[in-house]
Structure formats: C-alpha cells, structure tokens
C-alpha cells in the first residue's frame, strides 16, 4: 500500500511503511473523510496519534496546520518509521515521538491536553475499547472541547459504558468505522 499526504503543506509527499505486517495503515479515503469532517478544526490543534503505526494520521494533521502532534507506539519499527516520516515532511519541530505502552501512557497523569486523540490500534484485540475506557477514566488528556476519534473494523464495535465521554458521531467507510467521542460535560473535569 502506497501512503501519501493528501493535503496541506506536505501534500503529495510519499510516506514510508512499517516493514512487515505489524501495522494497518489508514486508507487514503478514510483519512480524507476524517479530515473533511474535522475541516478547519485541525488548524492550531494538538493531537495524540496513540497507536502511531506509520504516523500517517498525525503527519496529515501537521500538514493541514496542527500545532503539535504526539506520536506513540509500543514497537521499535513503527517508531523508526514515524521518525523518518516526520523528518521527511519537515515536521520534527512540531512533533514528539514516544515509544511505550499506550495503556500505561493513558493511565499516567496528563502532561498536556489534546484537542484530538486518534485511537486506531491493532484490530480484533479489543484494544480500542480498553484505550477509550482508560481515556474516560483520565479524561483530562482531552481539552474541554476535545474529541477522541476511534478507527476500527465495524465487526469490532460493541457498546461500552462511559462516564465522561459520549459518542457524538459514527461513520462507516468500507471496512473502517470512525467513532467520535466528546467530553460529556466540559465543565466538570
């Protein structure tokens, strides 16, 4: 699969893929749909690409004017790929790349707030629901008007009970389901 930046300052730039099959890169049409939904909200926003993989979503956000993106992944190969893709696009000064366990990171005391947290973990391991539940418990990772975005295979979806986040939108694009969760009460967290 050929990865590229769709729009913005790095438009058309080809991105490197992670060697092997440990990641599932986002399809261009899903990425394009996501950023069409978010539109101008991306400009000057802070992102966390939680299960970074190739970094394609975070790089796209930077290309479209995001102020900052934190990329994280557990494995060395994705981290090296993200580093290379961020460097190739000239975004190193606006990016932070951390290797570590997403669940441990989400459980930690927040060190900053994000307008968008993108959750697209390895499929069929219920990692998305675990990550979302941890974010719900530690909701201050999200800014008051922040949104968690989950990308999963529609077959993975299940209802989950959340206290501080509420599902606000659901869109299906072929074999991808995008779920949007906003803070339920921006004044109480």
Short mmCIF file of C-alpha atoms in Angstrom, two decimals:
data_model
loop_
_atom_site.label_atom_id
_atom_site.label_comp_id
_atom_site.label_asym_id
_atom_site.label_seq_id
_atom_site.Cartn_x
_atom_site.Cartn_y
_atom_site.Cartn_z
CA UNK A 1 0.00 0.00 0.00
CA UNK A 2 1.38 3.38 -1.01
CA UNK A 3 0.99 6.04 1.67
CA UNK A 4 0.91 9.73 0.93
CA UNK A 5 0.00 13.04 2.48
CA UNK A 6 -3.32 14.12 0.96
CA UNK A 7 -3.42 17.87 1.59
CA UNK A 8 -1.64 20.81 3.16
CA UNK A 9 1.98 21.86 3.22
CA UNK A 10 3.34 18.33 2.61
CA UNK A 11 0.70 17.40 0.03
CA UNK A 12 1.76 14.56 -2.25
CA UNK A 13 4.70 13.53 -0.08
CA UNK A 14 5.14 9.75 -0.04
CA UNK A 15 5.37 8.19 3.40
CA UNK A 16 7.35 5.12 4.36
CA UNK A 17 5.51 2.00 5.50
CA UNK A 18 6.40 -0.04 8.55
CA UNK A 19 8.24 -3.20 7.47
CA UNK A 20 6.29 -6.42 7.94
CA UNK A 21 2.64 -6.68 8.89
CA UNK A 22 2.51 -5.32 12.46
CA UNK A 23 0.57 -2.20 11.44
CA UNK A 24 -2.53 -1.47 9.39
CA UNK A 25 -2.07 1.84 7.59
CA UNK A 26 -5.14 4.02 7.23
CA UNK A 27 -6.62 4.03 3.73
CA UNK A 28 -6.47 7.37 1.93
CA UNK A 29 -10.25 7.59 1.55
CA UNK A 30 -10.77 7.07 5.30
CA UNK A 31 -8.08 9.62 6.13
CA UNK A 32 -9.60 12.07 3.65
CA UNK A 33 -13.08 11.55 5.10
CA UNK A 34 -11.78 12.09 8.64
CA UNK A 35 -10.10 15.37 7.75
CA UNK A 36 -13.10 16.54 5.72
CA UNK A 37 -15.24 16.04 8.84
CA UNK A 38 -12.79 17.97 11.02
CA UNK A 39 -12.10 20.66 8.39
CA UNK A 40 -10.78 23.90 9.91
CA UNK A 41 -10.73 22.50 13.46
CA UNK A 42 -7.35 20.93 12.67
CA UNK A 43 -5.55 24.29 12.38
CA UNK A 44 -3.57 25.12 15.54
CA UNK A 45 -4.82 21.98 17.32
CA UNK A 46 -2.86 19.49 19.42
CA UNK A 47 -3.09 15.79 18.53
CA UNK A 48 -2.08 12.47 20.02
CA UNK A 49 -1.73 9.67 17.48
CA UNK A 50 -1.94 6.99 20.19
CA UNK A 51 -1.14 3.83 18.21
CA UNK A 52 1.07 5.68 15.72
CA UNK A 53 1.96 2.94 13.23
CA UNK A 54 3.30 4.84 10.20
CA UNK A 55 2.27 8.19 11.68
CA UNK A 56 0.15 8.92 8.60
CA UNK A 57 -2.76 10.49 10.51
CA UNK A 58 -0.57 12.69 12.69
CA UNK A 59 1.55 13.73 9.71
CA UNK A 60 -1.64 14.61 7.82
CA UNK A 61 -2.77 16.73 10.78
CA UNK A 62 0.57 18.56 10.82
CA UNK A 63 0.40 19.09 7.06
CA UNK A 64 -3.07 20.64 7.49
CA UNK A 65 -1.89 23.07 10.17
CA UNK A 66 -1.99 21.27 13.51
CA UNK A 67 0.30 22.98 16.01
CA UNK A 68 1.63 19.79 17.61
CA UNK A 69 1.32 16.00 17.36
CA UNK A 70 2.48 13.42 19.87
CA UNK A 71 3.04 10.04 18.25
CA UNK A 72 3.31 6.90 20.33
CA UNK A 73 3.75 3.22 19.60
CA UNK A 74 4.98 0.21 21.50
CA UNK A 75 7.24 -1.27 18.85
CA UNK A 76 10.61 -0.10 17.54
CA UNK A 77 9.84 -0.46 13.79
CA UNK A 78 6.81 1.88 13.86
CA UNK A 79 8.70 4.41 15.99
CA UNK A 80 11.57 4.46 13.48
CA UNK A 81 9.09 4.78 10.61
CA UNK A 82 7.28 7.67 12.30
CA UNK A 83 10.61 9.42 12.95
CA UNK A 84 11.53 9.09 9.28
CA UNK A 85 8.11 10.25 8.00
CA UNK A 86 8.06 13.26 10.33
CA UNK A 87 11.59 14.19 9.24
CA UNK A 88 10.82 13.70 5.52
CA UNK A 89 7.90 16.11 5.79
CA UNK A 90 9.82 18.70 7.79
CA UNK A 91 7.66 18.49 10.93
CA UNK A 92 10.24 17.49 13.55
CA UNK A 93 9.89 20.77 15.49
CA UNK A 94 6.13 20.25 15.91
CA UNK A 95 6.22 16.55 16.78
CA UNK A 96 7.06 14.39 19.77
CA UNK A 97 7.60 10.66 19.31
CA UNK A 98 7.40 8.34 22.30
CA UNK A 99 7.94 4.61 22.44
CA UNK A 100 5.83 2.92 25.08
CA UNK A 101 2.65 1.15 26.05
CA UNK A 102 -0.46 3.18 25.12
CA UNK A 103 -2.39 1.91 28.13
CA UNK A 104 0.37 2.90 30.54
CA UNK A 105 0.58 6.32 28.92
CA UNK A 106 -3.18 6.84 29.16
CA UNK A 107 -3.09 5.83 32.84
CA UNK A 108 -0.40 8.40 33.67
CA UNK A 109 -1.06 11.91 34.91
CA UNK A 110 -1.72 14.11 31.85
CA UNK A 111 1.21 16.34 30.94
CA UNK A 112 -0.75 18.28 28.31
CA UNK A 113 -4.22 18.37 26.77
CA UNK A 114 -5.14 17.45 23.24
CA UNK A 115 -7.99 18.62 21.02
CA UNK A 116 -7.84 15.27 19.21
CA UNK A 117 -6.73 11.82 20.34
CA UNK A 118 -6.70 9.34 17.47
CA UNK A 119 -7.12 5.69 18.51
CA UNK A 120 -6.53 3.08 15.79
CA UNK A 121 -4.92 0.06 17.47
CA UNK A 122 -4.22 -3.41 16.13
CA UNK A 123 -7.55 -4.96 15.24
CA UNK A 124 -9.59 -7.67 16.95
CA UNK A 125 -7.94 -7.44 20.36
CA UNK A 126 -10.47 -5.05 21.97
CA UNK A 127 -7.65 -2.57 22.42
CA UNK A 128 -9.80 0.33 21.20
CA UNK A 129 -12.38 -0.20 23.95
CA UNK A 130 -9.67 -0.58 26.60
CA UNK A 131 -7.96 2.64 25.42
CA UNK A 132 -11.27 4.51 25.34
CA UNK A 133 -12.17 3.28 28.84
CA UNK A 134 -8.80 4.47 30.16
CA UNK A 135 -9.26 7.83 28.47
CA UNK A 136 -12.74 8.05 30.02
CA UNK A 137 -11.17 7.48 33.46
CA UNK A 138 -8.40 10.01 32.77
CA UNK A 139 -10.39 12.45 30.64
CA UNK A 140 -8.09 15.41 31.30
CA UNK A 141 -5.89 14.21 28.45
CA UNK A 142 -8.61 15.83 26.32
CA UNK A 143 -9.10 19.58 26.17
CA UNK A 144 -12.53 20.83 27.26
CA UNK A 145 -13.72 20.77 23.65
CA UNK A 146 -11.60 17.73 22.80
CA UNK A 147 -12.56 14.71 20.73
CA UNK A 148 -11.38 11.12 20.80
CA UNK A 149 -11.53 9.52 17.36
CA UNK A 150 -11.60 5.74 17.11
CA UNK A 151 -10.98 3.86 13.87
CA UNK A 152 -11.86 0.17 13.90
CA UNK A 153 -13.28 -2.56 11.72
CA UNK A 154 -17.10 -2.41 12.06
CA UNK A 155 -17.06 -6.05 13.24
CA UNK A 156 -15.11 -4.95 16.33
CA UNK A 157 -17.70 -2.46 17.50
CA UNK A 158 -19.53 -3.05 20.75
CA UNK A 159 -21.40 -0.74 23.07
CA UNK A 160 -19.31 0.37 26.02
CA UNK A 161 -20.38 2.31 29.07
CA UNK A 162 -18.53 5.58 29.57
CA UNK A 163 -18.91 8.20 32.28
CA UNK A 164 -17.02 11.21 30.91
CA UNK A 165 -17.16 10.65 27.15
CA UNK A 166 -20.14 10.33 24.87
CA UNK A 167 -20.32 9.07 21.31
CA UNK A 168 -21.30 12.00 19.12
CA UNK A 169 -20.86 10.61 15.62
CA UNK A 170 -20.38 7.32 13.80
CA UNK A 171 -19.41 6.93 10.14
CA UNK A 172 -18.66 3.81 8.11
CA UNK A 173 -16.28 3.79 5.14
CA UNK A 174 -16.00 0.31 3.65
CA UNK A 175 -14.10 -1.78 6.19
CA UNK A 176 -13.47 1.17 8.52
CA UNK A 177 -15.69 2.63 11.20
CA UNK A 178 -14.92 6.09 12.58
CA UNK A 179 -16.34 6.84 16.03
CA UNK A 180 -16.19 10.30 17.59
CA UNK A 181 -16.36 10.79 21.35
CA UNK A 182 -16.55 14.19 23.04
CA UNK A 183 -16.28 15.08 26.68
CA UNK A 184 -19.75 14.68 28.17
CA UNK A 185 -19.51 17.79 30.36
CA UNK A 186 -16.62 20.09 29.60
CA UNK A 187 -17.16 21.97 32.85
CA UNK A 188 -16.83 19.08 35.31
CA UNK A 189 -13.45 17.51 34.53
#
